[in-house]
Amino acid sequence: MSYDNLDITKLHDQLQSGKITAAALTAQTFADIKRVDPEIDAFLTLNEAAAKKAAAAQDNAGIAADKPFAGVPVGIKDNIVTKGLKTTAASKILNNFVPVYDATVVEKLQTAGAIIAGKLNLDEFAMGSSTENSAFKTTKNAWDQTKVPGGSSGGSAAAVASGQLPMALGTDTGGSIRQPAAFNGIVGLKPTYGRVSRWGVIAFASSLDVVGSLTHTVRDAALTLNVIAGHDEKDATTADLAVPDYTAKLGQSIHGMKIALPEEYLGEGVDPAVAEQIKQAAEQFRALGATVETVSLPHTKYAVPAYYIIASSEASSNLQRFDGIRYGFRAKDVKNLEDVYVRSRSEGFGPEVKRRIMLGTFSLSAGFYDAYFKKAAQLRTLIAQDFDKVFEDYDFIIGPTTPTTAFKIGAKVTDPLTMYMNDILTIPVNLAGLPALSIPAGLVDGMPVGLQLIGKQFDEQTLLQAADAFESATGYQDAIPGGANE
């Protein structure tokens, strides 16, 4: 029996009732991975022996009713550290790194009963939009293996969409959960900055990085956020706020809600067929009793340059620790200390990571800080103020997650600027620190289109309520990639 089309709630119910065992579910999960993943290439490291041992222990102890993930296998993006399980950030420089502790989000999932199935591919150090920048392999889209799965959480998205896992963790710095969710026709949730601990997440851009989930349904996203959200004394950027039950408003009416649709999100650069799907989604929300009105977010056009200056500047600082001295890859036959630094980093980092380190170092250098980084920071404030103004009158914002559907592998990898523009609709959310999620909104030429919902800070409940209402009305969550689960 295959369980790949069951959501977390159904799996937990069957585990609790004894219809299936954690051991059987885990064994079937690895059988599915070995059958499906050779075509998808989502996994970097499997945790099979430890996962089967953990599943057997849960069966012996009894599946806990109050642990929503009890006995459920999940995946972890490989820039989130896992004790005793190799964590590479898809980089040669961390090829053999085995952490001695778990990230807070991993600890929380395991406390909730989750079984860690393995680590998932990404763009190196989460820098990319296609998972073509991994040092080890290129992950394929679950719907069409000639196309990219998106990035940087492409491995996480493709593993869920292809039926290998019910949930996987990802990270989102400029759209790295929502964009691959859109490309693979699943749900991708990026919480408010500070809602989820970053302790144990290998940093890309510390003021932008957020841990979130990729799931089949909105309810599964809410269940995951219930588990991973909350203040962490080991991460000073987490908000000291109570964690609500994110499933509490699911199923409730959205009648009377006011929704904003920015004109910039349907303008130049957005595929007309994608825009049409979003307009149809707006009509669906109207049919559910909400009001949808056009608004303007005038500084959206500056989001991409501002983001790449800020993110690259933070990356150039964060990646200084990978120097060939303390841990990770070290070049051979070096002649002196400078040789260790230069050659280890030159050989250990891939071209996209080097590109961003150089851009960030330049932006922070004397004589250029005011011209670049300071202006980018000022634009970040203006972008946040645009959102604040809209939220004075509206409950949330909708628009396409990406300007197009998934593109062919290799089509944009040699053109960084074109690749960067693929994130123009997701990046503003990270700059403003807002919550957002992508949900399926139909198909264009047989490929999924993502609908992005953007909310007020720490108001994930409203987003999940609205997304659940849309999902229930359309049934798009039931779409299965052609051939991926056969």
Tab-separated table of C-alpha atoms in Angstrom:
chain	number	residue	atom	x	y	z
A	1	MET	CA	0.000	0.000	0.000
A	2	SER	CA	1.236	3.514	-0.813
A	3	TYR	CA	0.467	6.416	1.488
A	4	ASP	CA	1.827	9.188	-0.728
A	5	ASN	CA	-1.529	10.899	-1.315
A	6	LEU	CA	-2.512	11.117	2.363
A	7	ASP	CA	-2.102	14.383	4.237
A	8	ILE	CA	-0.621	14.647	7.720
A	9	THR	CA	-3.988	14.595	9.503
A	10	LYS	CA	-5.115	11.433	7.691
A	11	LEU	CA	-1.782	9.734	8.258
A	12	HIS	CA	-1.880	10.563	11.956
A	13	ASP	CA	-5.465	9.273	12.246
A	14	GLN	CA	-4.531	5.978	10.607
A	15	LEU	CA	-1.420	5.637	12.755
A	16	GLN	CA	-3.392	6.408	15.903
A	17	SER	CA	-6.153	3.949	15.036
A	18	GLY	CA	-3.660	1.200	14.266
A	19	LYS	CA	-4.683	0.852	10.612
A	20	ILE	CA	-1.035	1.411	9.742
A	21	THR	CA	2.139	1.367	11.816
A	22	ALA	CA	4.929	3.915	11.872
A	23	ALA	CA	7.327	1.152	10.823
A	24	ALA	CA	5.201	0.258	7.783
A	25	LEU	CA	4.730	3.899	6.807
A	26	THR	CA	8.454	4.586	7.108
A	27	ALA	CA	9.366	1.481	5.117
A	28	GLN	CA	6.908	2.485	2.397
A	29	THR	CA	8.318	6.019	2.376
A	30	PHE	CA	11.823	4.777	1.628
A	31	ALA	CA	10.464	2.375	-0.981
A	32	ASP	CA	8.730	5.335	-2.660
A	33	ILE	CA	11.906	7.424	-2.450
A	34	LYS	CA	13.967	4.680	-4.092
A	35	ARG	CA	11.342	4.310	-6.816
A	36	VAL	CA	10.629	7.982	-7.544
A	37	ASP	CA	13.720	9.979	-6.591
A	38	PRO	CA	16.083	8.664	-9.291
A	39	GLU	CA	13.983	10.733	-11.711
A	40	ILE	CA	13.529	13.731	-9.375
A	41	ASP	CA	16.899	13.965	-7.540
A	42	ALA	CA	15.415	15.698	-4.500
A	43	PHE	CA	17.448	13.964	-1.775
A	44	LEU	CA	21.092	14.534	-0.901
A	45	THR	CA	21.242	12.267	2.172
A	46	LEU	CA	18.901	9.544	3.402
A	47	ASN	CA	18.390	8.799	7.098
A	48	GLU	CA	16.944	5.324	6.559
A	49	ALA	CA	18.434	3.306	9.414
A	50	ALA	CA	17.808	5.973	12.067
A	51	ALA	CA	14.306	6.680	10.718
A	52	LYS	CA	13.285	3.010	10.856
A	53	LYS	CA	14.651	2.718	14.389
A	54	ALA	CA	12.708	5.820	15.476
A	55	ALA	CA	9.518	4.502	13.852
A	56	ALA	CA	9.804	1.144	15.620
A	57	ALA	CA	10.314	2.939	18.943
A	58	GLN	CA	7.141	4.975	18.380
A	59	ASP	CA	5.145	1.842	17.580
A	60	ASN	CA	6.392	0.215	20.777
A	61	ALA	CA	5.539	3.282	22.871
A	62	GLY	CA	2.197	3.884	21.153
A	63	ILE	CA	1.372	6.691	18.708
A	64	ALA	CA	0.631	9.762	20.809
A	65	ALA	CA	-2.722	11.422	20.081
A	66	ASP	CA	-1.425	14.860	21.087
A	67	LYS	CA	1.595	14.750	18.744
A	68	PRO	CA	0.405	15.731	15.233
A	69	PHE	CA	3.500	14.384	13.490
A	70	ALA	CA	3.780	11.154	15.498
A	71	GLY	CA	5.129	8.502	13.129
A	72	VAL	CA	5.014	10.781	10.053
A	73	PRO	CA	8.156	10.936	7.853
A	74	VAL	CA	9.307	14.430	6.844
A	75	GLY	CA	12.244	15.964	4.978
A	76	ILE	CA	14.637	18.734	5.929
A	77	LYS	CA	16.280	21.211	3.553
A	78	ASP	CA	20.011	20.610	3.712
A	79	ASN	CA	20.902	24.042	5.081
A	80	ILE	CA	19.159	23.194	8.377
A	81	VAL	CA	21.501	21.300	10.696
A	82	THR	CA	20.675	17.795	11.902
A	83	LYS	CA	22.617	16.065	14.651
A	84	GLY	CA	24.657	13.164	13.317
A	85	LEU	CA	23.237	13.584	9.800
A	86	LYS	CA	25.367	15.200	7.112
A	87	THR	CA	24.436	18.809	6.347
A	88	THR	CA	26.074	20.340	3.279
A	89	ALA	CA	24.030	23.403	2.228
A	90	ALA	CA	24.591	21.789	-1.223
A	91	SER	CA	28.149	23.132	-1.206
A	92	LYS	CA	31.487	21.425	-1.748
A	93	ILE	CA	32.870	23.467	1.129
A	94	LEU	CA	30.623	21.507	3.560
A	95	ASN	CA	30.745	18.202	1.699
A	96	ASN	CA	31.477	16.106	4.797
A	97	PHE	CA	30.074	18.294	7.580
A	98	VAL	CA	28.191	16.331	10.255
A	99	PRO	CA	26.632	18.635	12.887
A	100	VAL	CA	26.749	17.876	16.617
A	101	TYR	CA	23.347	19.439	17.356
A	102	ASP	CA	19.875	19.821	15.852
A	103	ALA	CA	18.365	23.093	14.678
A	104	THR	CA	15.511	24.292	16.892
A	105	VAL	CA	12.934	23.544	14.175
A	106	VAL	CA	14.245	19.978	13.873
A	107	GLU	CA	14.080	19.531	17.648
A	108	LYS	CA	10.482	20.767	17.639
A	109	LEU	CA	9.448	18.436	14.841
A	110	GLN	CA	11.016	15.457	16.564
A	111	THR	CA	9.321	16.406	19.836
A	112	ALA	CA	6.049	16.383	17.867
A	113	GLY	CA	6.873	12.836	16.737
A	114	ALA	CA	8.179	13.461	13.218
A	115	ILE	CA	10.470	10.893	11.602
A	116	ILE	CA	13.364	12.559	9.731
A	117	ALA	CA	13.619	10.775	6.372
A	118	GLY	CA	16.562	12.724	4.981
A	119	LYS	CA	18.085	15.950	3.719
A	120	LEU	CA	16.937	17.704	0.563
A	121	ASN	CA	18.755	19.439	-2.258
A	122	LEU	CA	18.926	23.218	-2.703
A	123	ASP	CA	20.819	25.937	-4.493
A	124	GLU	CA	24.197	26.238	-2.769
A	125	PHE	CA	23.783	28.149	0.516
A	126	ALA	CA	20.190	28.868	-0.643
A	127	MET	CA	21.463	31.220	-3.361
A	128	GLY	CA	19.370	30.598	-6.449
A	129	SER	CA	15.933	30.207	-7.959
A	130	SER	CA	16.178	26.871	-9.774
A	131	THR	CA	18.218	24.368	-7.697
A	132	GLU	CA	20.698	24.329	-10.583
A	133	ASN	CA	23.356	25.877	-8.329
A	134	SER	CA	23.755	22.802	-6.122
A	135	ALA	CA	27.281	21.387	-6.059
A	136	PHE	CA	25.921	17.843	-6.217
A	137	LYS	CA	22.900	17.478	-8.516
A	138	THR	CA	20.090	19.300	-10.306
A	139	THR	CA	16.645	18.530	-8.923
A	140	LYS	CA	13.824	18.177	-11.464
A	141	ASN	CA	10.283	19.524	-11.415
A	142	ALA	CA	7.758	16.939	-10.231
A	143	TRP	CA	5.398	17.761	-13.133
A	144	ASP	CA	7.961	17.819	-15.934
A	145	GLN	CA	11.489	16.519	-15.394
A	146	THR	CA	12.843	18.738	-18.186
A	147	LYS	CA	11.976	21.806	-16.102
A	148	VAL	CA	13.372	23.325	-12.918
A	149	PRO	CA	11.652	22.812	-9.561
A	150	GLY	CA	12.391	26.371	-8.506
A	151	GLY	CA	14.681	27.316	-5.683
A	152	SER	CA	16.336	27.468	-3.460
A	153	SER	CA	14.042	24.947	-1.710
A	154	GLY	CA	13.621	22.970	-4.931
A	155	GLY	CA	14.478	19.626	-3.361
A	156	SER	CA	11.908	20.112	-0.608
A	157	ALA	CA	9.181	21.137	-3.068
A	158	ALA	CA	9.864	18.361	-5.569
A	159	ALA	CA	9.987	15.686	-2.844
A	160	VAL	CA	6.534	16.697	-1.578
A	161	ALA	CA	4.979	17.251	-5.020
A	162	SER	CA	6.227	13.880	-6.306
A	163	GLY	CA	4.585	12.067	-3.390
A	164	GLN	CA	7.764	11.094	-1.563
A	165	LEU	CA	6.887	13.017	1.610
A	166	PRO	CA	3.824	14.746	3.097
A	167	MET	CA	5.887	17.698	4.366
A	168	ALA	CA	9.355	19.161	4.057
A	169	LEU	CA	10.987	22.160	5.682
A	170	GLY	CA	12.475	24.880	3.523
A	171	THR	CA	13.928	28.339	4.011
A	172	ASP	CA	12.770	31.535	2.325
A	173	THR	CA	15.118	34.504	1.869
A	174	GLY	CA	13.556	36.077	-1.219
A	175	GLY	CA	10.902	33.572	-2.249
A	176	SER	CA	12.751	30.291	-1.823
A	177	ILE	CA	9.726	28.442	-0.390
A	178	ARG	CA	6.915	30.121	-2.321
A	179	GLN	CA	8.488	30.030	-5.786
A	180	PRO	CA	9.255	26.265	-5.812
A	181	ALA	CA	5.842	25.612	-4.250
A	182	ALA	CA	4.266	27.481	-7.171
A	183	PHE	CA	6.381	25.654	-9.757
A	184	ASN	CA	5.411	22.255	-8.265
A	185	GLY	CA	1.736	22.896	-7.551
A	186	ILE	CA	1.841	22.609	-3.741
A	187	VAL	CA	1.468	24.858	-0.676
A	188	GLY	CA	4.491	26.853	0.492
A	189	LEU	CA	4.297	28.944	3.673
A	190	LYS	CA	6.785	31.677	4.624
A	191	PRO	CA	5.982	32.885	8.155
A	192	THR	CA	6.574	36.393	9.492
A	193	TYR	CA	10.257	37.135	10.134
A	194	GLY	CA	10.825	36.296	13.802
A	195	ARG	CA	7.927	33.840	14.055
A	196	VAL	CA	10.180	30.758	13.669
A	197	SER	CA	13.657	30.233	15.115
A	198	ARG	CA	16.669	30.365	12.809
A	199	TRP	CA	18.921	28.645	15.351
A	200	GLY	CA	20.754	25.929	13.445
A	201	VAL	CA	19.960	27.341	10.002
A	202	ILE	CA	23.092	27.983	7.940
A	203	ALA	CA	22.788	31.710	7.350
A	204	PHE	CA	22.482	33.322	3.940
A	205	ALA	CA	21.033	36.760	4.799
A	206	SER	CA	20.250	36.981	8.503
A	207	SER	CA	17.677	39.788	8.290
A	208	LEU	CA	15.717	37.966	5.571
A	209	ASP	CA	15.970	34.200	6.191
A	210	VAL	CA	12.813	32.460	7.439
A	211	VAL	CA	12.083	28.751	7.962
A	212	GLY	CA	8.757	27.488	6.614
A	213	SER	CA	7.051	24.464	5.134
A	214	LEU	CA	6.093	22.830	1.849
A	215	THR	CA	2.974	20.660	2.026
A	216	HIS	CA	0.099	19.257	-0.017
A	217	THR	CA	-2.616	21.191	1.839
A	218	VAL	CA	-3.153	24.424	3.730
A	219	ARG	CA	-4.142	22.466	6.840
A	220	ASP	CA	-0.788	20.667	6.787
A	221	ALA	CA	0.970	24.039	6.559
A	222	ALA	CA	-1.012	25.245	9.595
A	223	LEU	CA	-0.191	22.070	11.545
A	224	THR	CA	3.507	22.495	10.767
A	225	LEU	CA	3.515	26.140	11.847
A	226	ASN	CA	1.832	25.128	15.118
A	227	VAL	CA	4.861	22.954	15.798
A	228	ILE	CA	7.790	25.087	14.628
A	229	ALA	CA	6.624	28.596	15.616
A	230	GLY	CA	7.552	30.326	18.855
A	231	HIS	CA	10.172	32.264	20.764
A	232	ASP	CA	13.611	30.690	21.088
A	233	GLU	CA	16.074	32.005	23.652
A	234	LYS	CA	18.889	30.859	21.334
A	235	ASP	CA	17.668	33.202	18.581
A	236	ALA	CA	17.341	36.823	19.663
A	237	THR	CA	15.412	37.703	16.508
A	238	THR	CA	12.438	35.504	17.414
A	239	ALA	CA	9.386	37.363	18.671
A	240	ASP	CA	8.348	36.702	22.262
A	241	LEU	CA	4.702	36.225	21.335
A	242	ALA	CA	2.214	33.486	22.108
A	243	VAL	CA	1.684	30.940	19.337
A	244	PRO	CA	-2.000	30.680	18.362
A	245	ASP	CA	-3.609	27.548	16.972
A	246	TYR	CA	-3.161	28.124	13.265
A	247	THR	CA	-5.831	25.542	12.460
A	248	ALA	CA	-8.478	27.349	14.536
A	249	LYS	CA	-9.895	29.478	11.705
A	250	LEU	CA	-9.671	26.876	8.967
A	251	GLY	CA	-13.090	26.231	7.477
A	252	GLN	CA	-14.456	29.599	8.575
A	253	SER	CA	-16.061	31.977	6.081
A	254	ILE	CA	-14.068	34.842	4.594
A	255	HIS	CA	-17.251	36.771	3.786
A	256	GLY	CA	-16.648	40.498	4.237
A	257	MET	CA	-12.863	40.371	3.995
A	258	LYS	CA	-11.164	43.052	1.898
A	259	ILE	CA	-8.462	41.859	-0.473
A	260	ALA	CA	-5.943	44.014	-2.356
A	261	LEU	CA	-4.638	43.122	-5.822
A	262	PRO	CA	-1.600	45.310	-6.701
A	263	GLU	CA	-1.543	46.543	-10.288
A	264	GLU	CA	2.240	46.048	-10.320
A	265	TYR	CA	1.737	42.290	-9.795
A	266	LEU	CA	-0.123	41.882	-13.098
A	267	GLY	CA	1.946	44.261	-15.186
A	268	GLU	CA	4.906	44.037	-17.518
A	269	GLY	CA	6.888	40.810	-17.251
A	270	VAL	CA	4.006	38.679	-15.971
A	271	ASP	CA	2.873	36.013	-18.446
A	272	PRO	CA	-0.642	36.995	-19.576
A	273	ALA	CA	-1.825	33.406	-19.065
A	274	VAL	CA	-0.553	33.482	-15.468
A	275	ALA	CA	-2.215	36.875	-14.925
A	276	GLU	CA	-5.488	35.438	-16.207
A	277	GLN	CA	-5.349	32.630	-13.628
A	278	ILE	CA	-4.876	35.220	-10.880
A	279	LYS	CA	-7.827	37.246	-12.146
A	280	GLN	CA	-9.921	34.081	-12.013
A	281	ALA	CA	-8.694	33.518	-8.445
A	282	ALA	CA	-9.847	37.045	-7.581
A	283	GLU	CA	-13.292	36.162	-8.937
A	284	GLN	CA	-13.291	33.036	-6.773
A	285	PHE	CA	-12.615	35.150	-3.692
A	286	ARG	CA	-15.475	37.443	-4.682
A	287	ALA	CA	-17.709	34.388	-4.981
A	288	LEU	CA	-16.706	33.493	-1.419
A	289	GLY	CA	-17.987	36.872	-0.225
A	290	ALA	CA	-14.797	38.901	-0.142
A	291	THR	CA	-14.147	42.252	-1.814
A	292	VAL	CA	-11.182	42.451	-4.204
A	293	GLU	CA	-9.890	45.868	-5.257
A	294	THR	CA	-6.892	47.087	-7.226
A	295	VAL	CA	-4.180	48.957	-5.295
A	296	SER	CA	-0.640	50.167	-5.960
A	297	LEU	CA	2.683	49.166	-4.388
A	298	PRO	CA	4.776	51.781	-6.215
A	299	HIS	CA	8.212	50.791	-4.951
A	300	THR	CA	7.912	47.162	-6.098
A	301	LYS	CA	10.086	47.913	-9.134
A	302	TYR	CA	13.034	48.643	-6.834
A	303	ALA	CA	12.703	45.439	-4.811
A	304	VAL	CA	15.060	43.221	-6.828
A	305	PRO	CA	18.105	45.571	-6.841
A	306	ALA	CA	17.547	46.494	-3.189
A	307	TYR	CA	17.252	42.838	-2.218
A	308	TYR	CA	20.361	41.676	-4.041
A	309	ILE	CA	22.480	44.402	-2.468
A	310	ILE	CA	21.185	43.716	1.058
A	311	ALA	CA	21.166	39.915	0.783
A	312	SER	CA	24.586	39.754	-0.869
A	313	SER	CA	26.065	42.125	1.707
A	314	GLU	CA	24.807	39.946	4.551
A	315	ALA	CA	25.994	36.820	2.734
A	316	SER	CA	29.502	38.206	2.308
A	317	SER	CA	29.644	38.629	6.082
A	318	ASN	CA	28.005	35.325	7.003
A	319	LEU	CA	30.157	33.234	4.678
A	320	GLN	CA	33.436	34.544	6.099
A	321	ARG	CA	33.352	31.634	8.557
A	322	PHE	CA	33.991	29.145	5.753
A	323	ASP	CA	37.733	29.685	5.549
A	324	GLY	CA	39.287	26.204	5.375
A	325	ILE	CA	40.531	26.459	8.956
A	326	ARG	CA	37.829	25.500	11.451
A	327	TYR	CA	35.696	23.009	9.540
A	328	GLY	CA	34.646	22.086	6.044
A	329	PHE	CA	36.665	21.778	2.852
A	330	ARG	CA	40.360	22.707	2.853
A	331	ALA	CA	42.427	22.943	-0.323
A	332	LYS	CA	45.387	20.584	-0.628
A	333	ASP	CA	49.058	21.422	-1.248
A	334	VAL	CA	48.735	24.949	0.123
A	335	LYS	CA	51.910	26.931	0.725
A	336	ASN	CA	50.911	29.472	3.394
A	337	LEU	CA	47.944	30.788	5.402
A	338	GLU	CA	46.756	33.120	2.664
A	339	ASP	CA	46.844	30.182	0.263
A	340	VAL	CA	44.579	28.210	2.636
A	341	TYR	CA	41.987	30.998	2.655
A	342	VAL	CA	42.054	31.871	-1.033
A	343	ARG	CA	42.226	28.386	-2.506
A	344	SER	CA	39.810	26.779	-0.050
A	345	ARG	CA	37.160	29.397	-0.795
A	346	SER	CA	37.908	29.468	-4.524
A	347	GLU	CA	37.620	25.695	-4.834
A	348	GLY	CA	34.876	25.215	-2.245
A	349	PHE	CA	32.340	27.834	-3.356
A	350	GLY	CA	30.369	27.648	-6.596
A	351	PRO	CA	30.058	30.498	-9.120
A	352	GLU	CA	26.744	31.931	-7.825
A	353	VAL	CA	28.004	32.073	-4.242
A	354	LYS	CA	31.231	33.768	-5.375
A	355	ARG	CA	29.199	36.249	-7.425
A	356	ARG	CA	27.110	37.260	-4.434
A	357	ILE	CA	30.073	37.440	-2.048
A	358	MET	CA	31.837	39.812	-4.431
A	359	LEU	CA	28.712	41.928	-4.939
A	360	GLY	CA	28.129	42.134	-1.186
A	361	THR	CA	31.739	42.944	-0.338
A	362	PHE	CA	31.745	45.694	-2.966
A	363	SER	CA	28.479	47.160	-1.635
A	364	LEU	CA	29.871	47.337	1.897
A	365	SER	CA	33.290	48.666	0.963
A	366	ALA	CA	34.527	52.139	1.830
A	367	GLY	CA	33.379	54.660	-0.735
A	368	PHE	CA	30.451	52.577	-1.949
A	369	TYR	CA	28.442	51.908	1.234
A	370	ASP	CA	26.405	55.115	0.975
A	371	ALA	CA	25.842	54.726	-2.755
A	372	TYR	CA	24.633	51.125	-2.580
A	373	PHE	CA	23.904	49.509	0.783
A	374	LYS	CA	22.497	52.619	2.449
A	375	LYS	CA	20.210	53.364	-0.516
A	376	ALA	CA	19.046	49.739	-0.603
A	377	ALA	CA	18.202	49.934	3.094
A	378	GLN	CA	16.222	53.130	2.481
A	379	LEU	CA	14.303	51.440	-0.337
A	380	ARG	CA	13.574	48.544	1.989
A	381	THR	CA	11.841	50.993	4.323
A	382	LEU	CA	9.807	52.480	1.469
A	383	ILE	CA	8.702	49.007	0.346
A	384	ALA	CA	7.602	48.172	3.898
A	385	GLN	CA	5.698	51.457	4.094
A	386	ASP	CA	3.889	50.608	0.842
A	387	PHE	CA	2.581	47.428	2.467
A	388	ASP	CA	1.678	49.240	5.703
A	389	LYS	CA	-0.425	51.739	3.761
A	390	VAL	CA	-2.354	48.995	1.944
A	391	PHE	CA	-2.940	47.075	5.172
A	392	GLU	CA	-4.671	50.086	6.696
A	393	ASP	CA	-7.666	49.210	4.493
A	394	TYR	CA	-7.244	45.559	3.469
A	395	ASP	CA	-6.977	42.199	5.221
A	396	PHE	CA	-4.454	40.679	2.829
A	397	ILE	CA	-2.939	40.988	-0.645
A	398	ILE	CA	-3.091	38.548	-3.544
A	399	GLY	CA	-1.121	38.172	-6.762
A	400	PRO	CA	0.878	35.642	-8.753
A	401	THR	CA	3.740	33.952	-6.906
A	402	THR	CA	5.925	33.961	-10.017
A	403	PRO	CA	5.741	35.801	-13.352
A	404	THR	CA	5.779	32.521	-15.309
A	405	THR	CA	5.411	28.795	-14.773
A	406	ALA	CA	8.513	26.614	-14.393
A	407	PHE	CA	11.120	27.089	-17.112
A	408	LYS	CA	13.406	24.566	-18.795
A	409	ILE	CA	16.533	23.352	-17.011
A	410	GLY	CA	19.473	25.361	-18.355
A	411	ALA	CA	17.319	28.105	-19.863
A	412	LYS	CA	18.394	30.870	-17.477
A	413	VAL	CA	21.364	29.553	-15.527
A	414	THR	CA	23.873	31.539	-17.634
A	415	ASP	CA	21.892	34.789	-17.293
A	416	PRO	CA	21.923	35.781	-13.595
A	417	LEU	CA	19.943	39.013	-14.058
A	418	THR	CA	17.071	37.229	-15.803
A	419	MET	CA	17.127	34.562	-13.103
A	420	TYR	CA	17.047	37.230	-10.368
A	421	MET	CA	13.965	38.868	-11.898
A	422	ASN	CA	12.074	35.602	-11.461
A	423	ASP	CA	11.729	36.534	-7.764
A	424	ILE	CA	10.348	40.044	-8.297
A	425	LEU	CA	6.930	39.147	-6.838
A	426	THR	CA	8.235	37.332	-3.751
A	427	ILE	CA	11.200	39.484	-2.724
A	428	PRO	CA	9.192	42.497	-1.419
A	429	VAL	CA	7.604	40.254	1.243
A	430	ASN	CA	11.006	39.339	2.696
A	431	LEU	CA	12.209	42.934	2.659
A	432	ALA	CA	9.117	43.902	4.691
A	433	GLY	CA	9.289	40.860	6.997
A	434	LEU	CA	5.699	39.819	6.230
A	435	PRO	CA	4.043	36.381	6.146
A	436	ALA	CA	3.029	34.933	2.786
A	437	LEU	CA	2.109	31.640	1.198
A	438	SER	CA	1.725	30.201	-2.261
A	439	ILE	CA	-1.157	27.891	-3.130
A	440	PRO	CA	-2.111	26.218	-6.418
A	441	ALA	CA	-4.343	28.367	-8.640
A	442	GLY	CA	-4.712	26.297	-11.784
A	443	LEU	CA	-2.588	25.293	-14.766
A	444	VAL	CA	-1.061	26.992	-17.799
A	445	ASP	CA	0.021	24.618	-20.561
A	446	GLY	CA	-0.122	21.743	-18.101
A	447	MET	CA	2.130	23.393	-15.494
A	448	PRO	CA	1.045	24.768	-12.089
A	449	VAL	CA	0.417	28.440	-11.362
A	450	GLY	CA	0.918	29.733	-7.830
A	451	LEU	CA	-1.367	32.242	-6.119
A	452	GLN	CA	0.477	34.286	-3.487
A	453	LEU	CA	-1.327	35.591	-0.391
A	454	ILE	CA	0.513	38.251	1.638
A	455	GLY	CA	-0.571	39.208	5.141
A	456	LYS	CA	0.058	41.561	8.014
A	457	GLN	CA	2.915	40.795	10.397
A	458	PHE	CA	2.135	37.785	12.618
A	459	ASP	CA	-1.304	37.379	11.033
A	460	GLU	CA	-0.701	33.947	9.523
A	461	GLN	CA	-4.119	32.880	10.817
A	462	THR	CA	-5.966	35.127	8.354
A	463	LEU	CA	-3.784	33.989	5.449
A	464	LEU	CA	-4.334	30.326	6.270
A	465	GLN	CA	-8.091	30.866	6.709
A	466	ALA	CA	-8.356	32.552	3.295
A	467	ALA	CA	-6.079	30.040	1.585
A	468	ASP	CA	-8.077	27.155	3.044
A	469	ALA	CA	-11.334	28.693	1.792
A	470	PHE	CA	-9.878	29.042	-1.714
A	471	GLU	CA	-8.452	25.519	-1.622
A	472	SER	CA	-11.766	24.030	-0.496
A	473	ALA	CA	-13.689	25.895	-3.204
A	474	THR	CA	-11.360	24.948	-6.060
A	475	GLY	CA	-9.957	21.507	-5.204
A	476	TYR	CA	-6.621	22.409	-6.809
A	477	GLN	CA	-4.782	20.623	-3.991
A	478	ASP	CA	-5.952	17.317	-5.494
A	479	ALA	CA	-3.947	17.801	-8.705
A	480	ILE	CA	-1.178	15.224	-9.069
A	481	PRO	CA	1.889	15.671	-11.308
A	482	GLY	CA	1.584	13.603	-14.462
A	483	GLY	CA	3.466	10.378	-13.975
A	484	ALA	CA	5.189	11.392	-10.748
A	485	ASN	CA	3.104	9.151	-8.501
A	486	GLU	CA	2.440	6.350	-10.962
